[in-house]
Amino acid sequence: MKLILLGPPGAGKGTQAKMLTDHFGIPQISTGDILRAAVKDGTPMGLRAKGYMDSGLLVPDEVVVGIVRERLQQSDCKSGFILDGFPRTVPQADALRETLESLAKDLDAVISLKVDTEALVGRLTGRRTCRQCGRGFHVVFDPPRQTGSCDACGGELYQRDDDREETIRKRLSVYSEQTAPLEAYYTGAGLLASVDGMLEINVVQQRIRGILQAR
Ligand code: ADP
Ligand code: ADP
Ligand code: ZN
């Protein structure tokens, strides 16, 4: 199963990707998680990315394209992968197509999660993220069993710096300008399927699996 999850910040990409990973046993490739780990470790790539991320802007294409190109060549991606948060621009999508061609792999589907803008703001301001495994929770919609710690790994939950209202608005406008055109891009490629991301987390998961089974 080779899959892209597409959708604005807060649409539920990370939540759904982690559930699909557990179900299908294929890795989630989240460029956001990889970049946050690089920032935390203070690597040259992290130092370069941090300013963009803090301002809600996209990190330059060549940085993320490099990350994904390397990651896709690792052996655990042989039987499939879930791309979460990549591609986010048309040049990234073009680079992905070239990389997959060179590895003789084809995408099975691009799932677009549709969520109203006001709901996105409420989701992102209430999001809490695990420092250790990156899993997302929500103070109201998906609370952890124990306040402040991750159900999956016990790691500490924190609020991401970019999950503040001003930065959220910026990220949403960046999405409509730079990422939303990918819907037409993948419709043209015959790969896009839309899912109502306003439904409950488990229902969204069932809809996604239904689409994947049909392909
Ligand atoms: P969200 O899950 O809220 O959409 P992510 O964790 O995917 O956020 O991304 C956080 C930040 O990391 C983005 O605002 C951006 O600065 C950077 N980033 C992640 N993926 C990409 C990408 N594919 N291209 C450019 N920047 C990216
Ligand atoms: P993305 O990776 O697309 O930015 P996340 O998966 O991190 O989005 O979800 C954003 C926030 O919304 C998280 O706090 C998550 O718990 C919550 N969330 C995810 N899916 C749903 C849903 N279907 N209904 C309500 N809240 C959701
Ligand atoms: Zn965790």
Coordinates of N, CA and C and ligand atoms in Angstrom, one line a residue:
M1 N 0.8 -1.2 0.0 CA 0.0 0.0 0.0 C 0.9 1.3 0.0
K2 N 0.8 2.0 -1.1 CA 1.6 3.3 -1.1 C 0.6 4.4 -1.3
L3 N 0.7 5.3 -0.2 CA -0.4 6.2 0.0 C 0.1 7.6 0.4
I4 N -0.6 8.6 -0.1 CA -0.4 10.0 0.4 C -1.6 10.4 1.2
L5 N -1.4 11.0 2.4 CA -2.6 11.7 3.1 C -2.4 13.1 2.9
L6 N -3.4 13.7 2.3 CA -3.4 15.2 1.9 C -4.4 15.9 2.7
G7 N -4.1 17.1 3.2 CA -5.1 17.9 3.9 C -4.5 19.0 4.7
P8 N -5.2 20.0 5.0 CA -4.7 21.1 5.8 C -4.2 20.7 7.2
P9 N -3.4 21.6 7.8 CA -3.0 21.4 9.2 C -4.2 21.1 10.0
G10 N -4.2 20.0 10.8 CA -5.3 19.7 11.7 C -6.4 18.8 11.1
A11 N -6.2 18.4 9.8 CA -7.2 17.6 9.1 C -7.3 16.2 9.7
G12 N -6.2 15.8 10.4 CA -6.2 14.4 10.9 C -5.2 13.5 10.2
K13 N -4.3 14.0 9.4 CA -3.4 13.2 8.7 C -2.5 12.3 9.6
G14 N -1.9 12.9 10.6 CA -1.1 12.2 11.6 C -1.8 11.1 12.3
T15 N -3.0 11.5 12.8 CA -3.9 10.6 13.6 C -4.2 9.4 12.7
Q16 N -4.7 9.6 11.5 CA -5.1 8.5 10.6 C -3.8 7.7 10.2
A17 N -2.7 8.4 9.9 CA -1.5 7.7 9.5 C -1.0 6.7 10.5
K18 N -1.1 7.1 11.8 CA -0.6 6.2 12.9 C -1.5 5.0 13.0
M19 N -2.8 5.2 12.8 CA -3.8 4.1 12.8 C -3.5 3.1 11.6
L20 N -3.3 3.7 10.4 CA -3.0 2.8 9.3 C -1.7 2.1 9.4
T21 N -0.7 2.7 10.0 CA 0.6 2.1 10.3 C 0.4 0.8 11.2
D22 N -0.4 1.0 12.2 CA -0.7 -0.2 13.1 C -1.4 -1.3 12.4
H23 N -2.4 -0.9 11.5 CA -3.2 -1.9 10.8 C -2.5 -2.6 9.7
F24 N -1.8 -1.8 8.9 CA -1.1 -2.5 7.7 C 0.3 -2.8 7.9
G25 N 0.9 -2.4 9.0 CA 2.3 -2.7 9.3 C 3.3 -2.0 8.3
I26 N 2.9 -0.9 7.8 CA 3.8 -0.1 6.9 C 4.1 1.2 7.6
P27 N 5.3 1.8 7.2 CA 5.8 3.0 8.0 C 5.0 4.3 7.6
Q28 N 4.9 5.1 8.5 CA 4.4 6.5 8.3 C 5.7 7.4 8.0
I29 N 5.6 8.1 7.0 CA 6.7 9.1 6.7 C 6.1 10.5 6.9
S30 N 6.4 11.1 8.0 CA 5.9 12.4 8.3 C 7.1 13.4 8.3
T31 N 7.1 14.3 7.3 CA 8.2 15.2 7.1 C 8.2 16.2 8.3
G32 N 7.0 16.5 8.9 CA 6.9 17.3 10.1 C 7.6 16.7 11.3
D33 N 7.4 15.4 11.5 CA 8.0 14.7 12.6 C 9.5 14.6 12.4
I34 N 10.0 14.3 11.2 CA 11.4 14.2 10.9 C 12.1 15.6 11.1
L35 N 11.4 16.7 10.6 CA 12.0 18.0 10.8 C 12.0 18.4 12.3
R36 N 11.0 18.1 13.0 CA 11.0 18.4 14.5 C 12.1 17.7 15.2
A37 N 12.3 16.4 14.8 CA 13.4 15.7 15.4 C 14.8 16.3 15.1
A38 N 14.9 16.8 13.9 CA 16.2 17.5 13.5 C 16.4 18.8 14.2
V39 N 15.3 19.5 14.5 CA 15.4 20.7 15.2 C 15.8 20.4 16.7
K40 N 15.2 19.4 17.2 CA 15.5 19.0 18.6 C 16.9 18.6 18.8
D41 N 17.4 17.9 17.8 CA 18.8 17.4 17.8 C 19.8 18.5 17.4
G42 N 19.3 19.6 16.9 CA 20.2 20.7 16.5 C 21.1 20.4 15.3
T43 N 20.6 19.5 14.4 CA 21.4 19.2 13.2 C 21.4 20.4 12.3
P44 N 22.4 20.4 11.3 CA 22.4 21.5 10.3 C 21.0 21.7 9.6
M45 N 20.4 20.6 9.3 CA 19.1 20.7 8.6 C 18.0 21.3 9.6
G46 N 18.1 20.9 10.8 CA 17.2 21.4 11.8 C 17.3 22.9 12.0
L47 N 18.6 23.3 12.1 CA 18.9 24.8 12.3 C 18.3 25.5 11.1
R48 N 18.4 25.0 9.9 CA 18.0 25.6 8.7 C 16.4 25.7 8.7
A49 N 15.8 24.6 9.2 CA 14.3 24.5 9.1 C 13.6 25.3 10.1
K50 N 14.2 25.5 11.3 CA 13.5 26.0 12.4 C 12.8 27.3 12.2
G51 N 13.4 28.3 11.6 CA 12.8 29.6 11.4 C 11.6 29.5 10.5
Y52 N 11.6 28.7 9.5 CA 10.4 28.5 8.6 C 9.3 27.9 9.4
M53 N 9.6 26.9 10.2 CA 8.6 26.2 11.0 C 7.9 27.1 12.0
D54 N 8.8 27.8 12.7 CA 8.2 28.7 13.8 C 7.3 29.8 13.2
S55 N 7.6 30.2 11.9 CA 6.7 31.3 11.3 C 5.6 30.7 10.5
G56 N 5.4 29.4 10.5 CA 4.3 28.7 9.8 C 4.5 28.7 8.3
L57 N 5.8 28.9 7.9 CA 6.1 28.8 6.4 C 6.6 27.4 6.1
L58 N 6.6 27.1 4.8 CA 7.1 25.8 4.3 C 8.7 25.9 4.3
V59 N 9.3 24.8 4.7 CA 10.7 24.6 4.6 C 11.0 24.5 3.1
P60 N 12.2 24.9 2.6 CA 12.4 24.9 1.2 C 12.3 23.5 0.6
D61 N 11.8 23.4 -0.6 CA 11.5 22.1 -1.3 C 12.7 21.2 -1.2
E62 N 13.9 21.7 -1.5 CA 15.1 20.7 -1.7 C 15.4 20.0 -0.3
V63 N 15.1 20.7 0.8 CA 15.3 20.0 2.1 C 14.4 18.8 2.3
V64 N 13.1 19.1 2.1 CA 12.1 18.0 2.3 C 12.2 16.9 1.3
V65 N 12.5 17.3 0.0 CA 12.6 16.3 -1.1 C 13.8 15.4 -0.7
G66 N 14.9 15.9 -0.2 CA 16.0 15.1 0.2 C 15.7 14.1 1.3
I67 N 14.9 14.6 2.2 CA 14.5 13.7 3.4 C 13.7 12.5 2.8
V68 N 12.7 12.8 2.0 CA 11.8 11.8 1.5 C 12.5 10.8 0.6
R69 N 13.4 11.4 -0.3 CA 14.1 10.5 -1.2 C 14.9 9.5 -0.5
E70 N 15.6 9.9 0.6 CA 16.4 9.0 1.4 C 15.6 8.0 2.1
R71 N 14.5 8.5 2.7 CA 13.6 7.6 3.5 C 13.0 6.5 2.7
L72 N 12.6 6.8 1.5 CA 11.9 5.9 0.6 C 12.8 4.7 0.2
Q73 N 14.1 4.9 0.3 CA 15.0 3.9 -0.2 C 15.3 2.9 0.9
Q74 N 14.8 3.2 2.1 CA 15.1 2.2 3.2 C 14.2 1.0 3.1
S75 N 14.7 -0.1 3.6 CA 14.1 -1.4 3.3 C 12.7 -1.6 3.9
D76 N 12.4 -0.8 5.0 CA 11.0 -1.0 5.5 C 9.9 -0.4 4.6
C77 N 10.3 0.4 3.6 CA 9.4 1.0 2.6 C 9.1 0.0 1.5
K78 N 9.7 -1.2 1.5 CA 9.5 -2.1 0.3 C 8.0 -2.4 0.1
S79 N 7.3 -2.8 1.2 CA 5.9 -3.2 0.9 C 4.9 -2.1 1.0
G80 N 5.4 -0.9 1.2 CA 4.5 0.3 1.2 C 4.9 1.3 2.2
F81 N 4.1 2.4 2.2 CA 4.4 3.6 3.1 C 3.2 4.5 3.1
I82 N 3.2 5.3 4.1 CA 2.1 6.4 4.2 C 2.8 7.7 4.3
L83 N 2.7 8.5 3.3 CA 3.3 9.9 3.3 C 2.3 10.8 4.0
D84 N 2.8 11.5 5.0 CA 1.9 12.4 5.9 C 2.6 13.7 5.9
G85 N 2.0 14.7 5.2 CA 2.5 16.0 5.2 C 3.5 16.3 4.1
F86 N 3.6 15.4 3.2 CA 4.5 15.5 2.0 C 3.8 14.7 0.8
P87 N 3.7 15.3 -0.4 CA 4.2 16.6 -0.8 C 3.3 17.7 -0.4
R88 N 3.8 18.9 -0.4 CA 3.1 20.1 0.0 C 3.1 21.2 -1.1
T89 N 3.9 21.0 -2.1 CA 4.0 21.9 -3.3 C 4.0 21.1 -4.5
V90 N 3.7 21.7 -5.7 CA 3.8 21.0 -7.0 C 5.2 20.6 -7.2
P91 N 6.2 21.4 -7.0 CA 7.6 20.9 -7.2 C 7.9 19.6 -6.4
Q92 N 7.4 19.6 -5.1 CA 7.6 18.4 -4.3 C 6.9 17.2 -4.9
A93 N 5.7 17.4 -5.5 CA 5.0 16.3 -6.1 C 5.7 15.8 -7.3
D94 N 6.3 16.7 -8.1 CA 7.1 16.3 -9.3 C 8.3 15.5 -8.9
A95 N 9.0 16.0 -7.8 CA 10.2 15.3 -7.3 C 9.8 13.9 -6.8
L96 N 8.6 13.8 -6.2 CA 8.2 12.5 -5.7 C 7.9 11.5 -6.8
R97 N 7.3 12.0 -7.9 CA 7.0 11.2 -9.0 C 8.3 10.6 -9.6
E98 N 9.3 11.5 -9.7 CA 10.6 11.0 -10.3 C 11.2 10.0 -9.4
T99 N 11.2 10.3 -8.1 CA 11.8 9.3 -7.2 C 11.1 7.9 -7.3
L100 N 9.8 8.0 -7.3 CA 9.1 6.7 -7.3 C 9.3 6.0 -8.6
E101 N 9.4 6.7 -9.7 CA 9.7 6.1 -11.0 C 11.1 5.4 -11.0
S102 N 12.1 6.1 -10.4 CA 13.4 5.5 -10.3 C 13.5 4.3 -9.4
L103 N 12.5 4.2 -8.5 CA 12.5 3.0 -7.6 C 11.5 2.0 -8.1
A104 N 10.9 2.2 -9.3 CA 9.9 1.4 -9.9 C 8.7 1.1 -8.9
K105 N 8.2 2.2 -8.3 CA 7.1 2.1 -7.4 C 6.0 3.0 -7.9
D106 N 4.7 2.6 -7.6 CA 3.6 3.4 -8.0 C 2.7 3.7 -6.8
L107 N 2.2 4.9 -6.8 CA 1.2 5.3 -5.7 C -0.1 4.5 -5.9
D108 N -0.7 4.1 -4.8 CA -2.0 3.4 -5.0 C -3.2 4.5 -4.8
A109 N -3.0 5.4 -3.9 CA -4.0 6.4 -3.7 C -3.5 7.7 -3.0
V110 N -4.2 8.8 -3.2 CA -4.0 10.0 -2.5 C -5.3 10.3 -1.8
I111 N -5.3 10.3 -0.5 CA -6.6 10.5 0.2 C -6.6 11.9 0.8
S112 N -7.6 12.7 0.4 CA -7.7 14.1 0.8 C -8.7 14.2 1.9
L113 N -8.3 14.7 3.1 CA -9.2 14.8 4.2 C -9.8 16.2 4.2
K114 N -11.1 16.3 4.2 CA -11.8 17.6 4.1 C -12.4 18.0 5.5
V115 N -11.9 19.1 5.9 CA -12.4 19.7 7.2 C -12.6 21.2 7.1
D116 N -13.7 21.7 7.8 CA -13.9 23.1 7.8 C -12.8 23.9 8.5
T117 N -12.6 25.1 8.0 CA -11.5 25.9 8.5 C -11.7 26.2 10.0
E118 N -12.9 26.5 10.5 CA -13.0 26.8 11.9 C -12.8 25.6 12.8
A119 N -13.1 24.5 12.3 CA -12.9 23.2 13.0 C -11.4 23.0 13.1
L120 N -10.6 23.4 12.1 CA -9.2 23.1 12.1 C -8.5 23.9 13.2
V121 N -9.0 25.2 13.3 CA -8.4 26.1 14.4 C -8.6 25.4 15.8
G122 N -9.8 25.0 16.0 CA -10.2 24.3 17.3 C -9.4 23.0 17.5
R123 N -9.1 22.3 16.5 CA -8.3 21.1 16.6 C -6.9 21.4 16.9
L124 N -6.3 22.4 16.2 CA -4.9 22.7 16.4 C -4.6 23.3 17.7
T125 N -5.5 24.2 18.2 CA -5.2 24.9 19.5 C -5.4 23.9 20.6
G126 N -6.2 22.8 20.4 CA -6.3 21.8 21.5 C -5.4 20.6 21.3
R127 N -4.6 20.6 20.3 CA -3.7 19.4 20.0 C -2.6 19.4 21.1
R128 N -2.3 18.2 21.5 CA -1.1 17.9 22.3 C -0.4 16.8 21.7
T129 N 0.9 16.9 21.6 CA 1.8 16.0 20.8 C 2.8 15.3 21.7
C130 N 3.0 14.1 21.4 CA 4.0 13.3 22.3 C 5.4 13.7 21.8
R131 N 6.2 14.1 22.8 CA 7.6 14.4 22.5 C 8.4 13.3 22.0
Q132 N 8.0 12.0 22.4 CA 8.8 10.9 22.1 C 8.4 10.2 20.8
C133 N 7.1 10.0 20.6 CA 6.7 9.2 19.3 C 5.9 10.1 18.4
G134 N 5.6 11.3 18.7 CA 4.9 12.2 17.8 C 3.4 12.0 17.7
R135 N 2.9 11.1 18.4 CA 1.4 10.8 18.4 C 0.7 12.1 18.8
G136 N -0.4 12.4 18.2 CA -1.2 13.5 18.5 C -2.5 13.2 19.3
F137 N -2.8 14.0 20.3 CA -4.0 13.9 21.1 C -4.8 15.2 21.0
H138 N -6.0 15.2 21.6 CA -6.7 16.5 21.6 C -7.4 16.5 23.0
V139 N -7.3 17.7 23.6 CA -7.8 17.9 25.0 C -9.2 17.5 25.1
V140 N -10.0 17.7 24.1 CA -11.4 17.4 24.1 C -11.8 16.2 23.2
F141 N -11.3 16.2 22.0 CA -11.8 15.2 21.0 C -11.1 13.9 21.1
D142 N -9.9 13.9 21.7 CA -9.1 12.6 21.7 C -8.2 12.7 22.9
P143 N -8.7 12.8 24.1 CA -7.9 13.0 25.3 C -7.1 11.7 25.6
P144 N -5.9 11.9 26.1 CA -5.1 10.7 26.5 C -5.7 10.1 27.8
R145 N -5.5 8.8 28.0 CA -6.0 8.2 29.2 C -5.5 8.9 30.5
Q146 N -4.2 9.3 30.5 CA -3.7 10.0 31.6 C -3.2 11.4 31.1
T147 N -3.8 12.4 31.8 CA -3.4 13.8 31.3 C -1.9 14.0 31.2
G148 N -1.5 14.5 30.1 CA 0.0 14.9 30.0 C 0.9 13.7 29.6
S149 N 0.3 12.5 29.4 CA 1.3 11.5 28.9 C 0.6 10.6 27.8
C150 N 1.5 10.1 27.0 CA 1.1 9.5 25.7 C 0.6 8.0 26.0
D151 N -0.6 7.7 25.5 CA -1.2 6.3 25.6 C -0.2 5.3 25.0
A152 N 0.5 5.7 23.9 CA 1.2 4.7 23.2 C 2.6 4.4 23.9
C153 N 3.3 5.4 24.3 CA 4.6 5.2 24.8 C 4.9 5.8 26.2
G154 N 3.9 6.5 26.7 CA 4.2 7.1 28.1 C 4.9 8.4 28.0
G155 N 5.3 8.9 26.8 CA 6.1 10.1 26.6 C 5.3 11.3 27.1
E156 N 6.0 12.4 27.3 CA 5.4 13.7 27.7 C 4.6 14.3 26.6
L157 N 3.4 14.8 26.9 CA 2.7 15.6 25.8 C 3.0 17.0 26.0
Y158 N 3.1 17.7 24.8 CA 3.4 19.2 24.9 C 2.6 19.8 23.8
Q159 N 2.5 21.2 23.9 CA 1.8 21.9 22.8 C 2.9 22.5 21.9
R160 N 2.8 22.1 20.6 CA 3.7 22.6 19.6 C 3.7 24.1 19.5
D161 N 5.0 24.7 19.3 CA 5.1 26.2 19.2 C 4.2 26.7 18.1
D162 N 4.1 26.0 17.0 CA 3.4 26.5 15.9 C 1.9 26.2 16.0
D163 N 1.4 25.6 17.1 CA 0.0 25.5 17.3 C -0.6 26.6 18.1
R164 N -0.2 27.8 17.8 CA -0.8 29.0 18.4 C -1.6 29.7 17.3
E165 N -2.6 30.5 17.7 CA -3.6 30.9 16.8 C -3.0 31.7 15.6
E166 N -2.1 32.7 15.8 CA -1.5 33.5 14.7 C -0.8 32.6 13.7
T167 N 0.0 31.7 14.3 CA 0.8 30.8 13.4 C -0.2 29.8 12.6
I168 N -1.2 29.4 13.3 CA -2.2 28.5 12.7 C -2.8 29.2 11.5
R169 N -3.2 30.5 11.6 CA -3.8 31.2 10.5 C -2.9 31.3 9.3
K170 N -1.6 31.5 9.6 CA -0.6 31.6 8.6 C -0.4 30.2 7.8
R171 N -0.4 29.2 8.6 CA -0.2 27.8 8.0 C -1.4 27.5 7.1
L172 N -2.6 27.9 7.6 CA -3.8 27.6 6.8 C -3.8 28.4 5.4
S173 N -3.2 29.7 5.5 CA -3.2 30.4 4.2 C -2.1 29.8 3.3
V174 N -1.0 29.4 3.9 CA 0.1 28.7 3.1 C -0.5 27.5 2.5
Y175 N -1.3 26.7 3.2 CA -2.0 25.5 2.7 C -2.8 25.9 1.4
S176 N -3.7 26.9 1.6 CA -4.5 27.1 0.4 C -3.8 27.6 -0.8
E177 N -2.7 28.4 -0.5 CA -1.9 28.9 -1.7 C -1.0 27.8 -2.3
Q178 N -0.3 27.1 -1.5 CA 0.8 26.2 -2.0 C 0.5 24.7 -2.1
T179 N -0.4 24.3 -1.2 CA -0.7 22.8 -1.2 C -2.0 22.4 -1.8
A180 N -3.0 23.3 -1.7 CA -4.4 22.9 -2.2 C -4.3 22.6 -3.7
P181 N -3.4 23.2 -4.5 CA -3.3 22.8 -5.9 C -3.0 21.4 -6.2
L182 N -2.5 20.7 -5.2 CA -2.2 19.3 -5.4 C -3.5 18.4 -5.5
E183 N -4.6 18.9 -5.1 CA -5.8 18.2 -5.3 C -6.1 18.0 -6.8
A184 N -6.0 19.1 -7.5 CA -6.2 19.0 -9.0 C -5.1 18.1 -9.6
Y185 N -3.9 18.3 -9.1 CA -2.7 17.5 -9.6 C -3.0 16.0 -9.5
Y186 N -3.5 15.6 -8.4 CA -3.7 14.1 -8.2 C -5.0 13.7 -8.8
T187 N -6.0 14.6 -8.9 CA -7.2 14.2 -9.6 C -6.8 13.9 -11.1
G188 N -6.0 14.8 -11.6 CA -5.5 14.6 -13.0 C -4.8 13.3 -13.2
A189 N -4.1 12.8 -12.1 CA -3.4 11.6 -12.2 C -4.3 10.4 -11.9
G190 N -5.6 10.6 -11.6 CA -6.5 9.6 -11.4 C -6.3 8.9 -10.0
L191 N -5.7 9.6 -9.1 CA -5.4 9.0 -7.8 C -6.2 9.5 -6.6
L192 N -6.8 10.7 -6.8 CA -7.4 11.4 -5.6 C -8.8 10.7 -5.1
A193 N -8.9 10.5 -3.8 CA -10.2 10.2 -3.2 C -10.4 11.1 -2.0
S194 N -11.6 11.7 -1.9 CA -11.8 12.6 -0.8 C -12.6 11.8 0.3
V195 N -12.3 12.2 1.6 CA -12.9 11.6 2.7 C -13.4 12.8 3.6
D196 N -14.6 12.7 4.2 CA -15.1 13.7 5.1 C -14.4 13.6 6.4
G197 N -13.4 14.5 6.6 CA -12.6 14.5 7.8 C -13.3 15.1 9.0
M198 N -14.5 15.5 8.9 CA -15.3 16.0 10.0 C -15.9 14.9 10.9
L199 N -15.9 13.7 10.3 CA -16.5 12.6 11.0 C -15.6 12.2 12.2
E200 N -16.1 11.3 13.1 CA -15.3 10.8 14.2 C -14.0 10.1 13.7
I201 N -13.0 10.1 14.5 CA -11.7 9.6 14.2 C -11.9 8.1 13.6
N202 N -12.6 7.3 14.3 CA -12.7 5.9 13.9 C -13.5 5.7 12.6
V203 N -14.5 6.6 12.4 CA -15.3 6.5 11.2 C -14.4 6.9 10.0
V204 N -13.6 8.0 10.2 CA -12.7 8.4 9.1 C -11.8 7.2 8.7
Q205 N -11.3 6.5 9.8 CA -10.4 5.4 9.5 C -11.1 4.3 8.7
Q206 N -12.4 4.0 9.0 CA -13.1 3.0 8.3 C -13.3 3.4 6.8
R207 N -13.6 4.7 6.6 CA -13.8 5.2 5.2 C -12.5 5.1 4.4
I208 N -11.4 5.4 5.1 CA -10.1 5.3 4.3 C -9.8 3.9 4.0
R209 N -10.0 3.0 4.9 CA -9.8 1.5 4.6 C -10.7 1.0 3.5
G210 N -11.9 1.5 3.5 CA -12.9 1.1 2.5 C -12.4 1.5 1.1
I211 N -11.8 2.7 1.0 CA -11.3 3.2 -0.3 C -10.1 2.3 -0.7
L212 N -9.2 2.0 0.3 CA -8.0 1.3 0.0 C -8.4 -0.2 -0.5
Q213 N -9.4 -0.7 0.2 CA -9.8 -2.1 -0.2 C -10.3 -2.1 -1.6
A214 N -11.0 -1.1 -2.0 CA -11.6 -1.0 -3.3 C -10.6 -0.9 -4.4
R215 N -9.4 -0.5 -4.1 CA -8.3 -0.2 -5.1 C -7.5 -1.5 -5.4
Ligands
ADP1 P1 0.6 19.7 10.4 O1 0.6 18.2 10.9 O2 0.0 20.6 11.5 O3 0.1 19.9 9.1 P2 3.4 19.2 10.1 O4 3.9 18.5 11.3 O5 3.1 18.3 8.9 O6 2.2 20.1 10.4 O7 4.5 20.3 9.6 C1 5.0 21.3 10.5 C2 5.9 22.2 9.8 O8 7.0 21.5 9.2 C3 5.2 22.9 8.6 O9 4.5 24.1 9.0 C4 6.4 23.3 7.7 O10 7.1 24.4 8.2 C5 7.3 22.0 7.9 N1 7.0 21.0 6.9 C6 6.5 19.8 7.1 N2 6.4 19.1 6.0 C7 6.8 19.9 5.0 C8 6.9 19.8 3.6 N3 6.5 18.7 2.9 N4 7.3 20.9 2.9 C9 7.7 22.0 3.5 N5 7.7 22.2 4.8 C10 7.2 21.1 5.6
ADP2 P1 -2.7 16.8 11.0 O1 -1.6 15.7 11.1 O2 -3.4 16.7 9.7 O3 -2.1 18.2 11.2 P2 -3.7 15.6 13.5 O4 -3.9 14.2 13.1 O5 -2.5 16.0 14.3 O6 -3.7 16.5 12.1 O7 -5.0 16.1 14.2 C1 -5.1 17.5 14.6 C2 -5.9 17.5 16.0 O8 -7.2 17.1 15.8 C3 -5.3 16.5 17.0 O9 -5.4 17.1 18.3 C4 -6.2 15.3 16.9 O10 -6.4 14.6 18.1 C5 -7.6 15.9 16.5 N1 -8.3 15.1 15.5 C6 -7.9 14.3 14.5 N2 -8.9 13.8 13.8 C7 -10.0 14.2 14.4 C8 -11.4 14.0 14.2 N3 -11.9 13.2 13.2 N4 -12.3 14.6 15.0 C9 -11.9 15.4 16.0 N5 -10.6 15.7 16.3 C10 -9.7 15.1 15.5
ZN3 ZN 4.2 8.7 22.5

